[in-house]
PDB file of C-alpha atoms in Angstrom:
ATOM      1  CA  UNK A  13      66.799-106.731 -76.477  1.00  0.00           C
ATOM      2  CA  UNK A  14      67.915-107.779 -79.926  1.00  0.00           C
ATOM      3  CA  UNK A  15      70.355-105.454 -81.637  1.00  0.00           C
ATOM      4  CA  UNK A  16      72.681-105.264 -84.589  1.00  0.00           C
ATOM      5  CA  UNK A  17      75.776-103.120 -85.064  1.00  0.00           C
ATOM      6  CA  UNK A  18      77.609-102.226 -88.233  1.00  0.00           C
ATOM      7  CA  UNK A  19      80.834-100.618 -87.053  1.00  0.00           C
ATOM      8  CA  UNK A  20      81.832 -99.092 -90.381  1.00  0.00           C
ATOM      9  CA  UNK A  21      79.827 -96.293 -91.983  1.00  0.00           C
ATOM     10  CA  UNK A  22      81.767 -96.710 -95.220  1.00  0.00           C
ATOM     11  CA  UNK A  23      83.954 -99.342 -96.848  1.00  0.00           C
ATOM     12  CA  UNK A  24      86.130 -98.552 -99.858  1.00  0.00           C
ATOM     13  CA  UNK A  25      87.432-101.339-102.083  1.00  0.00           C
ATOM     14  CA  UNK A  26      89.160-101.514-105.449  1.00  0.00           C
ATOM     15  CA  UNK A  27      87.416-103.499-108.150  1.00  0.00           C
ATOM     16  CA  UNK A  28      88.604-107.096-108.210  1.00  0.00           C
ATOM     17  CA  UNK A  29      89.678-107.083-104.577  1.00  0.00           C
ATOM     18  CA  UNK A  30      87.843-109.023-101.865  1.00  0.00           C
ATOM     19  CA  UNK A  31      85.384-107.104 -99.728  1.00  0.00           C
ATOM     20  CA  UNK A  32      84.097-107.510 -96.183  1.00  0.00           C
ATOM     21  CA  UNK A  33      81.245-105.617 -94.564  1.00  0.00           C
ATOM     22  CA  UNK A  34      81.118-106.182 -90.828  1.00  0.00           C
ATOM     23  CA  UNK A  35      78.142-106.927 -88.610  1.00  0.00           C
ATOM     24  CA  UNK A  36      77.872-107.928 -84.964  1.00  0.00           C
ATOM     25  CA  UNK A  37      74.708-108.871 -83.151  1.00  0.00           C
ATOM     26  CA  UNK A  38      73.263-109.226 -79.687  1.00  0.00           C
ATOM     27  CA  UNK A  39      70.322-111.577 -79.225  1.00  0.00           C
ATOM     28  CA  UNK A  40      68.769-113.827 -76.662  1.00  0.00           C
ATOM     29  CA  UNK A  41      68.693-117.352 -78.007  1.00  0.00           C
ATOM     30  CA  UNK A  42      69.705-118.413 -81.492  1.00  0.00           C
ATOM     31  CA  UNK A  43      69.760-115.644 -84.066  1.00  0.00           C
ATOM     32  CA  UNK A  44      68.085-115.389 -87.441  1.00  0.00           C
ATOM     33  CA  UNK A  45      70.371-113.048 -89.413  1.00  0.00           C
ATOM     34  CA  UNK A  46      69.964-111.302 -92.749  1.00  0.00           C
ATOM     35  CA  UNK A  47      71.806-109.090 -95.193  1.00  0.00           C
ATOM     36  CA  UNK A  48      70.047-106.628 -97.481  1.00  0.00           C
ATOM     37  CA  UNK A  49      71.323-104.236-100.137  1.00  0.00           C
ATOM     38  CA  UNK A  50      69.798-100.892-101.074  1.00  0.00           C
ATOM     39  CA  UNK A  51      70.546 -98.955-104.236  1.00  0.00           C
ATOM     40  CA  UNK A  52      69.839 -95.196-104.359  1.00  0.00           C
ATOM     41  CA  UNK A  53      66.142 -94.334-104.118  1.00  0.00           C
ATOM     42  CA  UNK A  54      65.166 -97.998-104.102  1.00  0.00           C
ATOM     43  CA  UNK A  55      63.742-100.465-101.625  1.00  0.00           C
ATOM     44  CA  UNK A  56      65.786-103.141 -99.885  1.00  0.00           C
ATOM     45  CA  UNK A  57      66.792-106.293-101.732  1.00  0.00           C
ATOM     46  CA  UNK A  58      67.381-109.550 -99.894  1.00  0.00           C
ATOM     47  CA  UNK A  59      70.880-110.999-100.264  1.00  0.00           C
ATOM     48  CA  UNK A  60      71.111-113.917 -97.856  1.00  0.00           C
ATOM     49  CA  UNK A  61      70.130-115.257 -94.459  1.00  0.00           C
ATOM     50  CA  UNK A  62      71.401-117.503 -91.691  1.00  0.00           C
ATOM     51  CA  UNK A  63      68.875-119.661 -89.902  1.00  0.00           C
ATOM     52  CA  UNK A  64      70.820-122.708 -88.806  1.00  0.00           C
ATOM     53  CA  UNK A  65      73.372-125.171 -90.118  1.00  0.00           C
ATOM     54  CA  UNK A  66      76.491-124.333 -92.115  1.00  0.00           C
ATOM     55  CA  UNK A  67      78.239-121.219 -90.836  1.00  0.00           C
ATOM     56  CA  UNK A  68      79.071-120.085 -94.377  1.00  0.00           C
ATOM     57  CA  UNK A  69      75.953-118.892 -96.156  1.00  0.00           C
ATOM     58  CA  UNK A  70      75.890-118.215 -99.892  1.00  0.00           C
ATOM     59  CA  UNK A  71      73.544-115.656-101.374  1.00  0.00           C
ATOM     60  CA  UNK A  72      72.742-113.575-104.407  1.00  0.00           C
ATOM     61  CA  UNK A  73      75.235-111.849-106.750  1.00  0.00           C
ATOM     62  CA  UNK A  74      78.205-113.868-105.452  1.00  0.00           C
ATOM     63  CA  UNK A  75      77.916-112.655-101.875  1.00  0.00           C
ATOM     64  CA  UNK A  76      78.401-114.889 -98.870  1.00  0.00           C
ATOM     65  CA  UNK A  77      78.388-114.389 -95.125  1.00  0.00           C
ATOM     66  CA  UNK A  78      80.143-116.126 -92.286  1.00  0.00           C
ATOM     67  CA  UNK A  79      78.277-116.733 -89.050  1.00  0.00           C
ATOM     68  CA  UNK A  80      80.525-116.804 -85.988  1.00  0.00           C
ATOM     69  CA  UNK A  81      78.708-117.587 -82.786  1.00  0.00           C
ATOM     70  CA  UNK A  82      81.655-117.074 -80.445  1.00  0.00           C
ATOM     71  CA  UNK A  83      82.331-113.610 -81.856  1.00  0.00           C
ATOM     72  CA  UNK A  84      78.606-112.855 -82.396  1.00  0.00           C
ATOM     73  CA  UNK A  85      79.397-111.721 -85.905  1.00  0.00           C
ATOM     74  CA  UNK A  86      77.855-112.156 -89.337  1.00  0.00           C
ATOM     75  CA  UNK A  87      80.218-110.501 -91.810  1.00  0.00           C
ATOM     76  CA  UNK A  88      79.286-110.139 -95.463  1.00  0.00           C
ATOM     77  CA  UNK A  89      81.964-111.093 -97.971  1.00  0.00           C
ATOM     78  CA  UNK A  90      82.652-111.295-101.668  1.00  0.00           C
ATOM     79  CA  UNK A  91      85.867-112.673-103.215  1.00  0.00           C
ATOM     80  CA  UNK A  92      86.043-110.137-106.043  1.00  0.00           C
ATOM     81  CA  UNK A  93      84.239-106.792-105.868  1.00  0.00           C
ATOM     82  CA  UNK A  94      82.494-105.159-108.811  1.00  0.00           C
ATOM     83  CA  UNK A  95      81.814-101.464-109.346  1.00  0.00           C
ATOM     84  CA  UNK A  96      78.129-102.384-109.535  1.00  0.00           C
ATOM     85  CA  UNK A  97      78.318-103.672-105.933  1.00  0.00           C
ATOM     86  CA  UNK A  98      78.515-100.055-104.758  1.00  0.00           C
ATOM     87  CA  UNK A  99      75.429 -99.570-102.583  1.00  0.00           C
ATOM     88  CA  UNK A 100      74.186 -99.393 -99.009  1.00  0.00           C
ATOM     89  CA  UNK A 101      74.270-102.681 -97.097  1.00  0.00           C
ATOM     90  CA  UNK A 102      72.182-103.530 -94.054  1.00  0.00           C
ATOM     91  CA  UNK A 103      72.556-106.323 -91.562  1.00  0.00           C
ATOM     92  CA  UNK A 104      69.419-107.353 -89.669  1.00  0.00           C
ATOM     93  CA  UNK A 105      68.258-109.782 -87.012  1.00  0.00           C
ATOM     94  CA  UNK A 106      64.777-111.219 -86.785  1.00  0.00           C
ATOM     95  CA  UNK A 107      62.698-111.071 -83.665  1.00  0.00           C
ATOM     96  CA  UNK A 108      61.953-114.768 -83.099  1.00  0.00           C
ATOM     97  CA  UNK A 109      59.171-114.355 -80.613  1.00  0.00           C
ATOM     98  CA  UNK A 110      56.415-114.674 -83.180  1.00  0.00           C
ATOM     99  CA  UNK A 111      55.548-117.556 -85.449  1.00  0.00           C
ATOM    100  CA  UNK A 112      53.737-115.316 -87.872  1.00  0.00           C
ATOM    101  CA  UNK A 113      55.977-112.711 -89.398  1.00  0.00           C
ATOM    102  CA  UNK A 114      57.755-110.746 -86.750  1.00  0.00           C
ATOM    103  CA  UNK A 115      60.024-107.774 -87.231  1.00  0.00           C
ATOM    104  CA  UNK A 116      63.537-107.214 -88.446  1.00  0.00           C
ATOM    105  CA  UNK A 117      65.915-105.058 -86.440  1.00  0.00           C
ATOM    106  CA  UNK A 118      68.375-103.334 -88.741  1.00  0.00           C
ATOM    107  CA  UNK A 119      71.836-101.932 -88.323  1.00  0.00           C
ATOM    108  CA  UNK A 120      72.649 -98.386 -89.374  1.00  0.00           C
ATOM    109  CA  UNK A 121      73.999 -99.499 -92.714  1.00  0.00           C
ATOM    110  CA  UNK A 122      77.403 -99.526 -94.393  1.00  0.00           C
ATOM    111  CA  UNK A 123      78.029 -97.699 -97.630  1.00  0.00           C
ATOM    112  CA  UNK A 124      80.190 -99.781 -99.936  1.00  0.00           C
ATOM    113  CA  UNK A 125      82.153 -97.952-102.613  1.00  0.00           C
ATOM    114  CA  UNK A 126      83.981 -99.996-105.247  1.00  0.00           C
ATOM    115  CA  UNK A 127      86.355 -98.016-107.437  1.00  0.00           C
ATOM    116  CA  UNK A 128      87.606 -99.136-110.874  1.00  0.00           C
TER     117      UNK A 128
ATOM    118  CA  UNK B  21      60.747-108.996-108.025  1.00  0.00           C
ATOM    119  CA  UNK B  22      59.048-109.390-104.673  1.00  0.00           C
ATOM    120  CA  UNK B  23      55.704-108.281-106.048  1.00  0.00           C
ATOM    121  CA  UNK B  24      55.049-105.604-103.438  1.00  0.00           C
ATOM    122  CA  UNK B  25      53.530-102.489-104.974  1.00  0.00           C
ATOM    123  CA  UNK B  26      53.518 -99.173-103.145  1.00  0.00           C
ATOM    124  CA  UNK B  27      51.876 -95.859-103.976  1.00  0.00           C
ATOM    125  CA  UNK B  28      52.510 -93.024-104.314  1.00  0.00           C
ATOM    126  CA  UNK B  29      56.236 -93.169-104.985  1.00  0.00           C
ATOM    127  CA  UNK B  30      56.844 -89.577-103.931  1.00  0.00           C
ATOM    128  CA  UNK B  31      54.756 -86.973-102.165  1.00  0.00           C
ATOM    129  CA  UNK B  32      55.164 -83.651-100.428  1.00  0.00           C
ATOM    130  CA  UNK B  33      53.069 -82.517 -97.486  1.00  0.00           C
ATOM    131  CA  UNK B  34      53.157 -79.644 -95.023  1.00  0.00           C
ATOM    132  CA  UNK B  35      53.301 -79.817 -91.261  1.00  0.00           C
ATOM    133  CA  UNK B  36      50.013 -80.704 -89.629  1.00  0.00           C
ATOM    134  CA  UNK B  37      48.598 -82.446 -92.671  1.00  0.00           C
ATOM    135  CA  UNK B  38      47.633 -86.095 -92.917  1.00  0.00           C
ATOM    136  CA  UNK B  39      48.948 -88.679 -95.364  1.00  0.00           C
ATOM    137  CA  UNK B  40      47.866 -92.134 -96.529  1.00  0.00           C
ATOM    138  CA  UNK B  41      50.293 -94.554 -98.129  1.00  0.00           C
ATOM    139  CA  UNK B  42      49.202 -97.736 -99.846  1.00  0.00           C
ATOM    140  CA  UNK B  43      50.663-101.187-100.309  1.00  0.00           C
ATOM    141  CA  UNK B  44      49.561-104.206-102.307  1.00  0.00           C
ATOM    142  CA  UNK B  45      51.436-107.409-101.547  1.00  0.00           C
ATOM    143  CA  UNK B  46      51.851-110.262-103.938  1.00  0.00           C
ATOM    144  CA  UNK B  47      48.858-112.550-104.141  1.00  0.00           C
ATOM    145  CA  UNK B  48      48.664-115.020-101.289  1.00  0.00           C
ATOM    146  CA  UNK B  49      50.909-113.133 -98.907  1.00  0.00           C
ATOM    147  CA  UNK B  50      48.802-112.238 -95.918  1.00  0.00           C
ATOM    148  CA  UNK B  51      51.251-110.582 -93.505  1.00  0.00           C
ATOM    149  CA  UNK B  52      52.174-106.983 -94.224  1.00  0.00           C
ATOM    150  CA  UNK B  53      54.747-104.912 -92.375  1.00  0.00           C
ATOM    151  CA  UNK B  54      55.589-101.214 -92.547  1.00  0.00           C
ATOM    152  CA  UNK B  55      58.983 -99.645 -91.914  1.00  0.00           C
ATOM    153  CA  UNK B  56      60.211 -96.079 -91.753  1.00  0.00           C
ATOM    154  CA  UNK B  57      63.667 -95.282 -93.103  1.00  0.00           C
ATOM    155  CA  UNK B  58      64.953 -91.822 -92.310  1.00  0.00           C
ATOM    156  CA  UNK B  59      67.806 -90.461 -94.391  1.00  0.00           C
ATOM    157  CA  UNK B  60      71.080 -92.156 -93.479  1.00  0.00           C
ATOM    158  CA  UNK B  61      69.422 -94.625 -91.131  1.00  0.00           C
ATOM    159  CA  UNK B  62      68.383 -98.242 -91.170  1.00  0.00           C
ATOM    160  CA  UNK B  63      64.672 -99.067 -91.482  1.00  0.00           C
ATOM    161  CA  UNK B  64      62.645 -98.920 -88.274  1.00  0.00           C
ATOM    162  CA  UNK B  65      59.680-101.235 -87.720  1.00  0.00           C
ATOM    163  CA  UNK B  66      56.342 -99.425 -87.457  1.00  0.00           C
ATOM    164  CA  UNK B  67      53.795-102.244 -87.290  1.00  0.00           C
ATOM    165  CA  UNK B  68      52.632-105.490 -88.829  1.00  0.00           C
ATOM    166  CA  UNK B  69      49.181-106.622 -89.944  1.00  0.00           C
ATOM    167  CA  UNK B  70      47.847-110.142 -90.253  1.00  0.00           C
ATOM    168  CA  UNK B  71      44.242-111.147 -90.830  1.00  0.00           C
ATOM    169  CA  UNK B  72      43.254-107.469 -90.839  1.00  0.00           C
ATOM    170  CA  UNK B  73      44.532-106.871 -87.317  1.00  0.00           C
ATOM    171  CA  UNK B  74      47.607-105.094 -86.015  1.00  0.00           C
ATOM    172  CA  UNK B  75      49.696-107.887 -84.507  1.00  0.00           C
ATOM    173  CA  UNK B  76      52.890-106.139 -83.519  1.00  0.00           C
ATOM    174  CA  UNK B  77      53.911-102.513 -83.160  1.00  0.00           C
ATOM    175  CA  UNK B  78      57.193-100.695 -82.922  1.00  0.00           C
ATOM    176  CA  UNK B  79      58.014 -97.579 -80.956  1.00  0.00           C
ATOM    177  CA  UNK B  80      55.900 -95.126 -82.956  1.00  0.00           C
ATOM    178  CA  UNK B  81      53.249 -92.722 -81.649  1.00  0.00           C
ATOM    179  CA  UNK B  82      49.533 -93.143 -82.189  1.00  0.00           C
ATOM    180  CA  UNK B  83      49.717 -90.639 -85.041  1.00  0.00           C
ATOM    181  CA  UNK B  84      50.845 -93.638 -87.061  1.00  0.00           C
ATOM    182  CA  UNK B  85      47.979 -95.993 -87.801  1.00  0.00           C
ATOM    183  CA  UNK B  86      47.225 -98.631 -90.348  1.00  0.00           C
ATOM    184  CA  UNK B  87      44.681-100.870 -91.889  1.00  0.00           C
ATOM    185  CA  UNK B  88      44.645-104.166 -93.742  1.00  0.00           C
ATOM    186  CA  UNK B  89      41.875-105.055 -96.162  1.00  0.00           C
ATOM    187  CA  UNK B  90      40.389-108.490 -96.928  1.00  0.00           C
ATOM    188  CA  UNK B  91      42.515-108.708-100.095  1.00  0.00           C
ATOM    189  CA  UNK B  92      45.605-108.249 -97.856  1.00  0.00           C
ATOM    190  CA  UNK B  93      46.438-104.797 -99.207  1.00  0.00           C
ATOM    191  CA  UNK B  94      47.301-102.249 -96.557  1.00  0.00           C
ATOM    192  CA  UNK B  95      47.376 -98.558 -95.754  1.00  0.00           C
ATOM    193  CA  UNK B  96      49.632 -96.531 -93.504  1.00  0.00           C
ATOM    194  CA  UNK B  97      48.158 -93.299 -92.181  1.00  0.00           C
ATOM    195  CA  UNK B  98      50.118 -90.565 -90.479  1.00  0.00           C
ATOM    196  CA  UNK B  99      48.265 -87.669 -88.843  1.00  0.00           C
ATOM    197  CA  UNK B 100      49.518 -84.261 -87.738  1.00  0.00           C
ATOM    198  CA  UNK B 101      52.682 -84.549 -89.794  1.00  0.00           C
ATOM    199  CA  UNK B 102      55.952 -83.321 -88.347  1.00  0.00           C
ATOM    200  CA  UNK B 103      59.125 -82.392 -90.170  1.00  0.00           C
ATOM    201  CA  UNK B 104      60.719 -85.480 -88.631  1.00  0.00           C
ATOM    202  CA  UNK B 105      58.233 -87.725 -90.427  1.00  0.00           C
ATOM    203  CA  UNK B 106      60.098 -87.088 -93.670  1.00  0.00           C
ATOM    204  CA  UNK B 107      61.395 -90.510 -94.685  1.00  0.00           C
ATOM    205  CA  UNK B 108      61.123 -93.435 -97.037  1.00  0.00           C
ATOM    206  CA  UNK B 109      58.214 -95.628 -95.989  1.00  0.00           C
ATOM    207  CA  UNK B 110      58.637 -99.265 -96.892  1.00  0.00           C
ATOM    208  CA  UNK B 111      56.030-101.965 -97.088  1.00  0.00           C
ATOM    209  CA  UNK B 112      57.191-105.566 -96.795  1.00  0.00           C
ATOM    210  CA  UNK B 113      55.896-109.124 -96.623  1.00  0.00           C
ATOM    211  CA  UNK B 114      57.332-112.314 -95.243  1.00  0.00           C
ATOM    212  CA  UNK B 115      57.739-115.060 -97.807  1.00  0.00           C
ATOM    213  CA  UNK B 116      56.764-117.953 -95.554  1.00  0.00           C
ATOM    214  CA  UNK B 117      56.758-119.235 -92.002  1.00  0.00           C
ATOM    215  CA  UNK B 118      59.546-118.922 -89.490  1.00  0.00           C
ATOM    216  CA  UNK B 119      62.410-119.401 -91.935  1.00  0.00           C
ATOM    217  CA  UNK B 120      61.329-117.073 -94.720  1.00  0.00           C
ATOM    218  CA  UNK B 121      62.705-113.684 -95.592  1.00  0.00           C
ATOM    219  CA  UNK B 122      61.194-110.234 -95.735  1.00  0.00           C
ATOM    220  CA  UNK B 123      60.615-108.770 -99.196  1.00  0.00           C
ATOM    221  CA  UNK B 124      60.285-105.019 -99.581  1.00  0.00           C
ATOM    222  CA  UNK B 125      58.507-102.735-101.973  1.00  0.00           C
ATOM    223  CA  UNK B 126      60.264 -99.754-103.540  1.00  0.00           C
ATOM    224  CA  UNK B 127      58.874 -97.402-100.942  1.00  0.00           C
ATOM    225  CA  UNK B 128      57.031 -94.105-100.742  1.00  0.00           C
ATOM    226  CA  UNK B 129      59.238 -91.058-100.257  1.00  0.00           C
ATOM    227  CA  UNK B 130      57.465 -88.557 -97.992  1.00  0.00           C
ATOM    228  CA  UNK B 131      58.760 -85.015 -97.616  1.00  0.00           C
ATOM    229  CA  UNK B 132      57.200 -82.802 -94.955  1.00  0.00           C
ATOM    230  CA  UNK B 133      57.775 -79.066 -95.350  1.00  0.00           C
TER     231      UNK B 133
END
């Protein structure tokens, strides 16, 4: 079965420093991977996705993610963190069995706190 | 703005009651999914509708049911509410095909007392 793990419940970073939010996955076949961000009392906002091709994926708000097949990881990164990046981040993998739609399987989430 | 509208935004029910949540996807988007997000958890897939039929279902009991209308809007119904049904219920739509992404509405926050 497809699964995603986010090993850190919380990540604390000082503003201006680089940040990494970790994600590992377990899938059969090639993975479709996603990162979403959620601000308090809001829905999820799409940040970026990996489908195929370049292992470094660039997304919204200066975020990027590195796909590593050998380590089955898809870590989210940003070179310089902002206080406004403080939020809940979710990694997800798509069930590829269906051409139409399909479901996302989410990790438990990582709370990112960026301090001034 | 993904263009997914959900209503109501907040509601409070008591155990045993029934609730209906509504979702209107952006025009032209015909596949609607529902997720449940309990406090401190990642979203869990409930089911997906396409062409007015339930196409895929997650591990949720039959108390959870849905409907999709010809204009692609959708409803999520939950019967015999339990305290554990308290959660944020998210409606979402895929942008396109196999390589699209899932866009979410702002959710309906259900509290069961």
